XYZ file of C-alpha atoms in Angstrom:
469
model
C -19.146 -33.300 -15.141
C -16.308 -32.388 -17.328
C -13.936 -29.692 -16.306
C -13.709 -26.601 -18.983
C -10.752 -27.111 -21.364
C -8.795 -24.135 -21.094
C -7.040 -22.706 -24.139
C -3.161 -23.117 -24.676
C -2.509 -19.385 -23.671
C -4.632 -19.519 -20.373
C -3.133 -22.571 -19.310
C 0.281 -21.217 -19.778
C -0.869 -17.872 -17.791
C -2.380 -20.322 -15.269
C 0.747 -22.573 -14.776
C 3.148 -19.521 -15.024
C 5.015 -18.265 -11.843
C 5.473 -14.981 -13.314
C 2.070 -14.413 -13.091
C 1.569 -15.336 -9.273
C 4.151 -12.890 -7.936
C 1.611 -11.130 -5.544
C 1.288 -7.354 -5.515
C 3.744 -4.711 -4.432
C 3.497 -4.018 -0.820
C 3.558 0.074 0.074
C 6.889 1.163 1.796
C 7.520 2.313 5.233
C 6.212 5.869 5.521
C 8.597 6.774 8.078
C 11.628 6.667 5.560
C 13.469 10.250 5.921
C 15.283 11.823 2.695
C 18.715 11.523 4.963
C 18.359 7.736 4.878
C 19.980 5.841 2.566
C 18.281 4.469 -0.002
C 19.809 0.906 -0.327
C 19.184 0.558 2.785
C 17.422 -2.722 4.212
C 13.451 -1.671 4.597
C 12.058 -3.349 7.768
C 10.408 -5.035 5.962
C 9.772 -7.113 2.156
C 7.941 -5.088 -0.242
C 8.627 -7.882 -3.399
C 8.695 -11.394 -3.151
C 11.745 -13.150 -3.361
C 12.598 -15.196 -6.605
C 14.808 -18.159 -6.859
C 15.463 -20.793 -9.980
C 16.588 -24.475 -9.670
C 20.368 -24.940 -10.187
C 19.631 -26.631 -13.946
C 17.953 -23.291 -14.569
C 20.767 -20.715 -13.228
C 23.111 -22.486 -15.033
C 21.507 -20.670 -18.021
C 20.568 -17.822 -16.277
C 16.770 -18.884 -16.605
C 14.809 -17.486 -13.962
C 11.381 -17.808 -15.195
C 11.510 -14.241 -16.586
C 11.206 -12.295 -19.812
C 15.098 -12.758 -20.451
C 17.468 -14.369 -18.519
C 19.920 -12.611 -16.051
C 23.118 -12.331 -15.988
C 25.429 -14.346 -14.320
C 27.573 -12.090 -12.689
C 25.229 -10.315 -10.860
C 23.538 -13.807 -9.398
C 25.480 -17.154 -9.106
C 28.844 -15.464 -9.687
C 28.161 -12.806 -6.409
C 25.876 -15.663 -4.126
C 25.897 -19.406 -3.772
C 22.346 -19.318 -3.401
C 21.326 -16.618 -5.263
C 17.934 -14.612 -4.837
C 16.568 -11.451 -6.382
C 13.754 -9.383 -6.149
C 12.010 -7.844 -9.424
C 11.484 -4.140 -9.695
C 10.322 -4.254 -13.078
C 9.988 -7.347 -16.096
C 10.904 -5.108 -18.776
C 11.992 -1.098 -18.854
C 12.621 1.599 -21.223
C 15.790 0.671 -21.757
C 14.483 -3.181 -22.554
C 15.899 -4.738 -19.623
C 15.156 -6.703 -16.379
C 15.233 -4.343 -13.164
C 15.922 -7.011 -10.320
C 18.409 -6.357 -7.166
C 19.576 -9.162 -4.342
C 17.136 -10.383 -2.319
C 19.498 -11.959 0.183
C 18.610 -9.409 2.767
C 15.440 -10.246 4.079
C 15.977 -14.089 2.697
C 18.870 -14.521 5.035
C 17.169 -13.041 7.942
C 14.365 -15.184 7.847
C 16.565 -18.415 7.661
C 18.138 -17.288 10.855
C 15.066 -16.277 12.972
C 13.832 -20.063 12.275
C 17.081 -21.562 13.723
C 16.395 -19.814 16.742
C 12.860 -21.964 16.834
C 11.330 -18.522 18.366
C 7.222 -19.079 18.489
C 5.873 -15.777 17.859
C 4.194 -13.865 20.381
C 1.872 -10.522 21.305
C 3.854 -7.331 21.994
C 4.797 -7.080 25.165
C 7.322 -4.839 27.061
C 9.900 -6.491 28.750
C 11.284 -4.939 32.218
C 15.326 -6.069 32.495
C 15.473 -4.531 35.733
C 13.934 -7.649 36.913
C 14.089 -11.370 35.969
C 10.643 -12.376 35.218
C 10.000 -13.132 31.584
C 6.897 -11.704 30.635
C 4.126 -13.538 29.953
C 3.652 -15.246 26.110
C 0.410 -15.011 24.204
C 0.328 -16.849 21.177
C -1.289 -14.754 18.213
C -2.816 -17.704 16.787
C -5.536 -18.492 19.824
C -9.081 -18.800 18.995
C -9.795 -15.313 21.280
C -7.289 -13.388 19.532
C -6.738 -14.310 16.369
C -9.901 -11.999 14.799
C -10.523 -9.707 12.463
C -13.660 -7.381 11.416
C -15.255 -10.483 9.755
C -14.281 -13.491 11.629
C -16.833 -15.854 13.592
C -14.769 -15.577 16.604
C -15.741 -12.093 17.538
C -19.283 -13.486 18.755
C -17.504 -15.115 21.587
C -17.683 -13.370 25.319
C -14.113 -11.675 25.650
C -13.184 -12.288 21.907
C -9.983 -9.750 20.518
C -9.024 -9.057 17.109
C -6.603 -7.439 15.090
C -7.711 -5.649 12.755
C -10.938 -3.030 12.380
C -12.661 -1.934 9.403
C -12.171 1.769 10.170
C -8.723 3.616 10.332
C -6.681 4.388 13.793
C -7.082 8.276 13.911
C -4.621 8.961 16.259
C -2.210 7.701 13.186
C -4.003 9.885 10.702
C -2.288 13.104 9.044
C -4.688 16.019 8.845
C -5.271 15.620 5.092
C -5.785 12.056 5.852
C -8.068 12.449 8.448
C -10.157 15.429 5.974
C -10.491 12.603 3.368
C -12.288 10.082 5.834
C -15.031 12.633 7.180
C -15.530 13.393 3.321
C -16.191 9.488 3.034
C -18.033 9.176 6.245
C -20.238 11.942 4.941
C -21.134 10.369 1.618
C -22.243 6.795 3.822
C -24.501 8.942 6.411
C -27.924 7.548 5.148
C -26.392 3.789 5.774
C -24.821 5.024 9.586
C -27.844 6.578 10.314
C -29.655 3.144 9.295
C -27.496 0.934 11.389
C -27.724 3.433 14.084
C -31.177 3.086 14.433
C -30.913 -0.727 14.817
C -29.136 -0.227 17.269
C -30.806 2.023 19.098
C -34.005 -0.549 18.542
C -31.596 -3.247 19.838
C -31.181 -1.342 22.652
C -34.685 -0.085 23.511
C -36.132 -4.343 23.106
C -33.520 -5.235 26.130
C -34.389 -2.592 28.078
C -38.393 -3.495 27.270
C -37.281 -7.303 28.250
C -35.789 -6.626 31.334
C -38.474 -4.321 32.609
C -40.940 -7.191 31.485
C -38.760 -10.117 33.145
C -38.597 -7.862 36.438
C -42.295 -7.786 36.336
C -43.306 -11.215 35.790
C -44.799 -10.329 32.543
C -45.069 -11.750 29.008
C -41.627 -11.212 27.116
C -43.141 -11.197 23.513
C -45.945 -8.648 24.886
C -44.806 -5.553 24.763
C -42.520 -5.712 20.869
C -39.819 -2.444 21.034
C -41.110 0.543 18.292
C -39.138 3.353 17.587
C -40.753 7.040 16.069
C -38.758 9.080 14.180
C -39.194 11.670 16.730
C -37.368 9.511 19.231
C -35.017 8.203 17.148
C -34.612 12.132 16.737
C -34.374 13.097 20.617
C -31.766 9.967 20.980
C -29.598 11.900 18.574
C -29.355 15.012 19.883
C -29.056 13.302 23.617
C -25.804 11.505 22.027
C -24.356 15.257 20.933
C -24.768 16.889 23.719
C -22.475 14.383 25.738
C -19.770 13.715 24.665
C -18.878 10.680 27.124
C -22.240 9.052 25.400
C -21.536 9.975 22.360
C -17.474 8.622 21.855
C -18.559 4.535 22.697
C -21.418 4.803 20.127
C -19.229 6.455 17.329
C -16.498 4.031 17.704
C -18.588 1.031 17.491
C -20.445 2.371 14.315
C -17.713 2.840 12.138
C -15.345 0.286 13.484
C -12.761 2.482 14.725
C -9.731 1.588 16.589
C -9.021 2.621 19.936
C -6.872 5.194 20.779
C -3.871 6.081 23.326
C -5.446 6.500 26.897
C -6.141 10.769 27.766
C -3.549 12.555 28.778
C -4.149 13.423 32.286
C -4.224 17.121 31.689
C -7.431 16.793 29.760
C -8.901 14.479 32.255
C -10.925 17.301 34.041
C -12.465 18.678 30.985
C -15.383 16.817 28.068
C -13.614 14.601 25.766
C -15.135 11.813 23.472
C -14.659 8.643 25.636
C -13.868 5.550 23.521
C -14.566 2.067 24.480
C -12.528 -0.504 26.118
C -9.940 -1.873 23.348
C -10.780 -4.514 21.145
C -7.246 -5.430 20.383
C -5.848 -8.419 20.753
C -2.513 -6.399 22.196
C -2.357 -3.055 24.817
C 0.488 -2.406 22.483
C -1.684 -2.094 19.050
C -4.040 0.451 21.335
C -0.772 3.132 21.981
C 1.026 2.371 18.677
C -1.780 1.544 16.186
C -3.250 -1.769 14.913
C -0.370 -3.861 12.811
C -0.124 -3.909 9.801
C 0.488 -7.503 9.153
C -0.974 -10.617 10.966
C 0.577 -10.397 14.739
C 2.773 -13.480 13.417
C 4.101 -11.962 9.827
C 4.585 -15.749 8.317
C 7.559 -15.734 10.248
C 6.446 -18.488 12.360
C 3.873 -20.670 13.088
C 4.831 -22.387 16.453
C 2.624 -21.678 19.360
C 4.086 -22.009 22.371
C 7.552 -22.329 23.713
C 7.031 -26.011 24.807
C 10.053 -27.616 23.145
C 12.660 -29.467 24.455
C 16.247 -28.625 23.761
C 17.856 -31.598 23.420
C 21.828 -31.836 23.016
C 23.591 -35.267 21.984
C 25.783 -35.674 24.986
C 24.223 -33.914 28.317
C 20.374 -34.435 27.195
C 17.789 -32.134 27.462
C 18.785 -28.562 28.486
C 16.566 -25.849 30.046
C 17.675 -23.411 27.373
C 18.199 -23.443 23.634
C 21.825 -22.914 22.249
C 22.523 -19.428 22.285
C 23.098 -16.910 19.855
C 25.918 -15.080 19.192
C 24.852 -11.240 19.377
C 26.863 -8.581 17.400
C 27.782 -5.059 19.228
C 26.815 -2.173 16.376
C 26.544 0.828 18.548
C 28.349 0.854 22.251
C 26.532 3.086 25.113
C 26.828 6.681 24.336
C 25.478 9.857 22.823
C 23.752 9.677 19.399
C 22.550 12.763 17.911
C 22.777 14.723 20.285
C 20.916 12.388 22.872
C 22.342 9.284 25.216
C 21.268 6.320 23.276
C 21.454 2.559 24.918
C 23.522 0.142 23.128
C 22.370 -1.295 19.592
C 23.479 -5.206 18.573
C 22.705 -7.721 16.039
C 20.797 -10.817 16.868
C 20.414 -13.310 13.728
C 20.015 -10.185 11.669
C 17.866 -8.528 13.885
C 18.801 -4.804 15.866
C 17.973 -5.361 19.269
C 17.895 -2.320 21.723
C 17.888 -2.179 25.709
C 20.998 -4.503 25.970
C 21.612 -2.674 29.303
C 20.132 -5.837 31.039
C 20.788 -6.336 34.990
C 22.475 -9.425 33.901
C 25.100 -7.479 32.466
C 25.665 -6.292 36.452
C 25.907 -9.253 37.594
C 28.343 -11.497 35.216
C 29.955 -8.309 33.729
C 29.183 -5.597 30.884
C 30.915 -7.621 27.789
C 33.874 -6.186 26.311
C 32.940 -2.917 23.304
C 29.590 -2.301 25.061
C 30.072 0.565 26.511
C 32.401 2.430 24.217
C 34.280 1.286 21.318
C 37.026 -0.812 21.479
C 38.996 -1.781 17.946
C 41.494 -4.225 19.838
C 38.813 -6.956 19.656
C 38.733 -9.334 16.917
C 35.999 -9.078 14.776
C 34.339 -6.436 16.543
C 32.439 -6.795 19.619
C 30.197 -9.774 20.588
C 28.725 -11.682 23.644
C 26.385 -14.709 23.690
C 22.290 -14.172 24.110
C 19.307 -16.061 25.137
C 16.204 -14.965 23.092
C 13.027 -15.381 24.865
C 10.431 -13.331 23.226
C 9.608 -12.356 19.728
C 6.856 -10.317 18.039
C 5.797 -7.730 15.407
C 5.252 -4.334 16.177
C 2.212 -2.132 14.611
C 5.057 -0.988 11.545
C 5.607 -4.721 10.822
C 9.256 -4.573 12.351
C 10.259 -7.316 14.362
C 11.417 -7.135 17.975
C 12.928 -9.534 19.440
C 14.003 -9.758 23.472
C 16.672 -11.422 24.945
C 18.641 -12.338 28.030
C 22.396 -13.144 27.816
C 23.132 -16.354 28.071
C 23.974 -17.683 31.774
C 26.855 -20.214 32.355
C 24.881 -22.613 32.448
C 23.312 -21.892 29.143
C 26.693 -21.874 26.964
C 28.419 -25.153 29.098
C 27.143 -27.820 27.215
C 28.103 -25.832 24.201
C 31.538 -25.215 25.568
C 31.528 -21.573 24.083
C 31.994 -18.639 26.123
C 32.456 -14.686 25.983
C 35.650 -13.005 24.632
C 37.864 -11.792 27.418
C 41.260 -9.270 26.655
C 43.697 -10.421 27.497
C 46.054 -8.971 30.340
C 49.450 -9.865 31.765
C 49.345 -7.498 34.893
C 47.272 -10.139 37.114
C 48.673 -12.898 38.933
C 46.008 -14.954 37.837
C 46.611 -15.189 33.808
C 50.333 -15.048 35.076
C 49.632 -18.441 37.024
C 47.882 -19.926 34.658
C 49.887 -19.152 31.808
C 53.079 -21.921 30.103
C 56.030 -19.652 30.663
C 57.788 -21.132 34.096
C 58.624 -16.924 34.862
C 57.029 -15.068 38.346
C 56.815 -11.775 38.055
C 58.598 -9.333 40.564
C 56.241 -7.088 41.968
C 58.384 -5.514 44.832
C 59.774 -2.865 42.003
C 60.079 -2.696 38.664
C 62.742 -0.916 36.809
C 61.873 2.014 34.749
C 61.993 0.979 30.614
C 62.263 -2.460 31.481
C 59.156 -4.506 30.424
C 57.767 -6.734 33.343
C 57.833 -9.771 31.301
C 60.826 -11.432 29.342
C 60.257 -14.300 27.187
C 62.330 -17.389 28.282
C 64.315 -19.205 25.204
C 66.737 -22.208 25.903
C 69.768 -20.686 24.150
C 69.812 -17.156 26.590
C 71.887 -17.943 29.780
C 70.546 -18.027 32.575
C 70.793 -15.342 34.606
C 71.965 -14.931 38.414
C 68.452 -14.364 40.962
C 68.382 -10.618 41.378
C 69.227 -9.931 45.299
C 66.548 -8.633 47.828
C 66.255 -5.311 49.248
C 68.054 -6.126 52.279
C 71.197 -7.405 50.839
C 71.649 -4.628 48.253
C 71.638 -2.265 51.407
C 73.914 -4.392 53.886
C 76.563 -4.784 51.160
C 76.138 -1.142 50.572
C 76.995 -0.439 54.287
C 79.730 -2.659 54.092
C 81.314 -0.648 51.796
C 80.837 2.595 53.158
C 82.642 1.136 56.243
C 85.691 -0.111 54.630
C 86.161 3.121 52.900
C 86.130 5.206 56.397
């Protein structure tokens, strides 16, 4: 059969790449009006855009007009943008760089992290927690996935909203839409409720020895009735039912005041994460595209010393040292292949040393403060952030590497003394007020006479007190 010849403007729409940007993503909602607005969002909103080198050449980016030069291949090497709009008021091209998130996501790959489930990591201790691949058969569900019919199956994703993450208005506008489906709940209700009443007829028939297909499960309306109003009038019966019906997400566990009094019990958690169930389902797939590895089985292999037990580490940026922040003590904040990393107050840090500008500021460092780290764990979080968890890197880890932490310098211990070129000791027995400790050593200075101990400066000075009496 012979395909459908498509006209010369559909196949031009069809071919274009213009036309399979996807859709605008919405924005973080937890953006204050005292952030700043340039600043990187946690995550892309627009797709990124880039143009062979024969095309930026001319500026040709696939676009209504081309851009201009000096705002792409003169500012980047590899220039990238992101489009805000193909054509404004003003008739032209809103775009911006889209180096931020591009250049993130080229450095979380050369850490060859497999993504994992949200988990919380304890540093007071040194077990890694455990890794649980979102990608498994059990886990990787949603509302509409085959999966789910499998004994213990998880999923990510429900069909109704999480209403402990609901705004009042928000929640106001759902009960208006749950209203308008009640003759369609109250029909899948009743299923269920049949469903019910045909196991309880089987098992009653099984205990018996009797026929299974005798006795067939029918339901009155006046039952179906009675059922209802048993469901309202507890509360404990009532919450499982509701939250299977309509799908709902599970919510934070009861605070322990409230234990003693009626609440609206909900159901074990569905999600594939305890995370999801205090912070909301993600947003995203567990694994964001950001990678597709599943497990951590890789072998680290170096060109002279073999396989090692750990991957190369990374170099980890110090942005905010130990301290108070608004008003509050906040833990130290660094940067991890573009990444903000919190809780660097590992127990590690106790044992081979904090690492120098962690715990306050210190400009006399080079470049700003920075130690090496070991990432073990990353995943997304219910806003579609990514966290990623680290260790810092042993001895061991940075020796085949031969790279190691940054250490001040100082001059007032024997041991950088000892090790150091200039042929010099240092006195320590005094030290002359004004006089620096040190003196550099040159060939042309003549050398001086060996300054006399204690002892002689105070028999010569008898000596003289002698001869004068």
């Amino acid at each position: 059969m012979a395909s459908a010849r498509l006209s010369p403007t559909a196949n031009l729409l069809r071919k274009s790449r213009l036309f399979a940007l996807p859709k605008t993503l919405n924005g973080p909602k937890d953006q204050t009006s005292r952030e700043s607005g340039t600043a990187t969002l946690p995550h892309p909103i627009r797709a990124s855009i880039v143009t062979p080198q024969s095309s930026l050449a001319r500026g040709d980016w696939g676009l209504k007009r081309p851009l201009p030069a000096k705002s792409t291949s003169e500012k980047s090497s590899r220039p990238v943008v992101r489009l805000h709009a193909l054509d404004t008021y003003e008739h032209v091209t809103d775009f911006e760089s889209a180096a931020d998130h591009t250049v993130t996501l080229e450095k979380f790959q050369e850490m060859h992290m497999p993504m994992s489930l949200p988990s919380k990591v304890n540093y007071a201790t040194s077990v890694v927690p455990r890794h649980q691949s979102p990608f498994e058969t059990h886990l990787d569900n949603t509302e509409t996935s085959q999966g789910l019919q499998e004994p213990g199956a998880k999923q990510f994703r429900h069909t109704g909203p999480w209403l402990a993450g609901q705004t009042e208005a928000e929640f106001a506008a759902y009960l208006k839409q749950v209203t308008r489906n009640k003759p369609e709940l109250l029909k899948k209700l009743r299923e269920q409720f049949v469903a019910k009443r045909s196991a309880e007829i089987r098992k009653l028939a099984q205990d018996n020895g009797e026929d299974l297909e005798a006795h067939p499960a029918t339901v009155t309306d006046a039952e179906f009735n009675v059922y209802i109003k048993t469901l309202r009038n507890d509360p404990f019966a009532l919450g499982p039912v509701v939250f299977d019906l309509l799908d709902l997400a599970s919510p934070p566990a009861v605070p322990s005041e409230r234990i003693g009094r009626k609440y609206y019990q909900s159901p074990g958690t569905k999600l594939s994460s305890f995370e999801y169930a205090v912070s909301g389902p993600p947003k995203t797939h567990p694994s964001a595209g950001l990678s597709y590895t599943r497990s951590h089985a890789l072998i680290h292999n170096h060109a002279q010393f073999g396989p090692q037990a750990h991957q190369r580490p990374v170099e980890a940026r110090i942005l905010r040292p130990k301290g108070r922040f608004k008003g509050r003590m906040a833990r130290a904040l660094a940067g991890i292949g573009g990444i903000a990393v919190e809780d660097l107050n590992a127990m590690t840090f106790v044992e081979q040393g904090t690492p120098p500008g962690l715990t306050f500021f210190d400009a006399s460092i080079p470049g700003g403060g920075k130690y090496w780290v070991t990432p073990i764990r990353a995943s997304i979080d219910s806003d579609g952030r990514i966290g990623l968890s680290s260790y810092r890197a042993s001895a061991t880890a940075k020796a085949p590497y031969g790279i190691e932490d940054h250490h001040k310098p100082s001059t007032l211990t024997i041991s950088d003394v000892a090790t150091a070129p200039s042929p010099l000791v240092p006195r320590l027995d005094r030290q002359s007020f004004g006089q620096p400790r040190f003196q550099p050593s040159t060939e042309n200075r003549p050398r001086r006479q060996p300054t006399r101990g204690t002892e002689d400066v105070a028999r010569s000075l008898l000596n003289n007190l002698n001869s004068r009496s």
